[in-house]
Amino acid sequence: MASNQEVSRKALLLRLILNGKVLRTFAFDQDVVRIGRDARADVHLVGAGISRLHCKLERLNDTVALVDNGSTNGTWVDAKRVRYEELKSGDVVRIGVFELHVFFVSTRHDNLFAPGEASSSPTLRMP
């Protein structure tokens, strides 16, 4: 579990990876981040094994927790299938063929993005 200070005062950074390649980096400061195939998801992923509203990340008091929404193919944190897991910086979440590397950062604008990388929420399709 991440420390109270680490989670409550820092933005959530998600680095989306497919086949070892960073596709996008997202920075969030809201209380709920929805992940799935649905176009309204904050992280919109399209591919085999991804449910419409696959999972969500919730900031609850001093933690950020991953909550699987009953997905058929599951959500994995550090190679363990989970329904609920309190996240810490460095955790790797796997959804279908995608990986989300989780970090807590002090600001949304401290050189978080590689050149050409954006923080918007595009549709990401499996190749």
CSV table of C-alpha atoms in Angstrom, one decimal:
chain,number,residue,atom,x,y,z
A,1,MET,CA,0.0,0.0,0.0
A,2,ALA,CA,1.2,3.5,-0.8
A,3,SER,CA,1.9,5.9,2.0
A,4,ASN,CA,-0.8,8.3,3.0
A,5,GLN,CA,1.2,11.3,2.0
A,6,GLU,CA,2.3,9.7,-1.3
A,7,VAL,CA,-1.3,9.2,-2.5
A,8,SER,CA,-3.2,12.1,-1.1
A,9,ARG,CA,-0.9,14.8,-2.4
A,10,LYS,CA,0.2,13.4,-5.7
A,11,ALA,CA,-1.4,12.9,-9.1
A,12,LEU,CA,-1.8,9.5,-10.5
A,13,LEU,CA,0.3,8.8,-13.6
A,14,LEU,CA,-0.5,5.8,-15.8
A,15,ARG,CA,2.0,4.8,-18.5
A,16,LEU,CA,0.2,2.6,-21.1
A,17,ILE,CA,2.4,-0.1,-22.7
A,18,LEU,CA,1.8,-2.6,-25.5
A,19,ASN,CA,4.5,-5.2,-26.4
A,20,GLY,CA,7.1,-3.2,-24.5
A,21,LYS,CA,6.4,0.1,-26.2
A,22,VAL,CA,5.0,3.1,-24.4
A,23,LEU,CA,1.9,4.2,-26.2
A,24,ARG,CA,0.7,7.0,-24.0
A,25,THR,CA,1.1,8.5,-20.6
A,26,PHE,CA,-2.0,9.7,-18.7
A,27,ALA,CA,-2.0,12.0,-15.6
A,28,PHE,CA,-5.1,12.1,-13.4
A,29,ASP,CA,-6.1,14.0,-10.3
A,30,GLN,CA,-9.8,13.0,-10.1
A,31,ASP,CA,-11.2,10.6,-7.6
A,32,VAL,CA,-12.4,7.9,-10.1
A,33,VAL,CA,-10.6,6.8,-13.3
A,34,ARG,CA,-12.7,4.4,-15.5
A,35,ILE,CA,-10.9,2.0,-17.8
A,36,GLY,CA,-12.5,-0.1,-20.6
A,37,ARG,CA,-13.9,-0.4,-24.2
A,38,ASP,CA,-16.7,2.2,-23.6
A,39,ALA,CA,-16.0,5.5,-25.3
A,40,ARG,CA,-16.8,7.3,-22.1
A,41,ALA,CA,-13.9,5.6,-20.2
A,42,ASP,CA,-11.1,7.9,-19.1
A,43,VAL,CA,-8.7,5.3,-20.5
A,44,HIS,CA,-10.4,3.9,-23.6
A,45,LEU,CA,-8.8,0.5,-24.7
A,46,VAL,CA,-10.1,-1.7,-27.5
A,47,GLY,CA,-8.9,-5.3,-27.8
A,48,ALA,CA,-9.6,-8.9,-27.0
A,49,GLY,CA,-10.2,-9.5,-23.3
A,50,ILE,CA,-11.3,-6.0,-22.5
A,51,SER,CA,-14.8,-5.4,-21.1
A,52,ARG,CA,-16.9,-2.3,-21.8
A,53,LEU,CA,-16.3,-1.0,-18.2
A,54,HIS,CA,-13.5,-3.3,-17.3
A,55,CYS,CA,-12.2,-1.7,-14.0
A,56,LYS,CA,-11.8,1.6,-12.2
A,57,LEU,CA,-9.3,3.3,-10.0
A,58,GLU,CA,-10.7,5.0,-7.0
A,59,ARG,CA,-9.0,7.5,-4.7
A,60,LEU,CA,-10.4,6.6,-1.2
A,61,ASN,CA,-9.1,8.6,1.7
A,62,ASP,CA,-5.4,7.8,1.7
A,63,THR,CA,-5.3,5.1,-1.0
A,64,VAL,CA,-5.9,4.5,-4.7
A,65,ALA,CA,-7.6,1.2,-5.2
A,66,LEU,CA,-8.1,-0.8,-8.4
A,67,VAL,CA,-11.7,-2.3,-8.5
A,68,ASP,CA,-12.5,-4.9,-11.2
A,69,ASN,CA,-16.0,-4.4,-12.4
A,70,GLY,CA,-16.7,-8.2,-12.8
A,71,SER,CA,-14.8,-8.4,-16.1
A,72,THR,CA,-14.8,-11.8,-17.8
A,73,ASN,CA,-11.1,-12.0,-18.4
A,74,GLY,CA,-9.9,-10.4,-15.2
A,75,THR,CA,-7.6,-7.6,-14.1
A,76,TRP,CA,-4.1,-8.4,-13.0
A,77,VAL,CA,-1.7,-6.5,-10.7
A,78,ASP,CA,1.9,-7.6,-10.7
A,79,ALA,CA,0.9,-11.0,-12.2
A,80,LYS,CA,-1.9,-11.7,-9.7
A,81,ARG,CA,-5.6,-11.7,-10.7
A,82,VAL,CA,-7.4,-9.2,-8.5
A,83,ARG,CA,-11.0,-7.9,-7.8
A,84,TYR,CA,-9.7,-5.2,-5.5
A,85,GLU,CA,-6.2,-4.1,-4.9
A,86,GLU,CA,-4.7,-1.0,-3.2
A,87,LEU,CA,-2.1,0.3,-5.6
A,88,LYS,CA,1.4,1.6,-5.0
A,89,SER,CA,3.9,3.4,-7.2
A,90,GLY,CA,5.6,0.9,-9.5
A,91,ASP,CA,2.6,-1.6,-9.7
A,92,VAL,CA,1.9,-3.0,-13.2
A,93,VAL,CA,-1.8,-3.5,-14.1
A,94,ARG,CA,-2.6,-5.8,-17.0
A,95,ILE,CA,-5.8,-5.6,-18.9
A,96,GLY,CA,-6.0,-7.8,-22.0
A,97,VAL,CA,-2.7,-7.3,-23.8
A,98,PHE,CA,-2.2,-3.8,-22.4
A,99,GLU,CA,-0.1,-2.9,-19.3
A,100,LEU,CA,-0.6,0.2,-17.2
A,101,HIS,CA,2.4,1.1,-15.1
A,102,VAL,CA,1.3,3.1,-12.0
A,103,PHE,CA,3.1,6.0,-10.5
A,104,PHE,CA,2.3,8.8,-8.0
A,105,VAL,CA,3.9,12.1,-9.0
A,106,SER,CA,4.1,15.5,-7.4
A,107,THR,CA,2.6,17.4,-10.4
A,108,ARG,CA,1.0,16.8,-13.7
A,109,HIS,CA,3.5,19.0,-15.6
A,110,ASP,CA,7.0,18.0,-14.4
A,111,ASN,CA,8.4,16.6,-17.7
A,112,LEU,CA,6.1,13.5,-17.4
A,113,PHE,CA,5.6,13.1,-21.1
A,114,ALA,CA,8.1,12.0,-23.7
A,115,PRO,CA,8.4,14.2,-26.8
A,116,GLY,CA,5.3,13.8,-28.9
A,117,GLU,CA,3.4,12.1,-26.1
A,118,ALA,CA,0.1,13.5,-25.0
A,119,SER,CA,-2.1,13.2,-21.9
A,120,SER,CA,-5.5,13.0,-23.6
A,121,SER,CA,-7.8,9.9,-23.7
A,122,PRO,CA,-7.7,8.5,-27.2
A,123,THR,CA,-9.0,5.2,-28.3
A,124,LEU,CA,-6.2,2.7,-28.3
A,125,ARG,CA,-6.7,-0.4,-30.4
A,126,MET,CA,-4.8,-3.6,-30.4
A,127,PRO,CA,-2.7,-3.9,-33.6
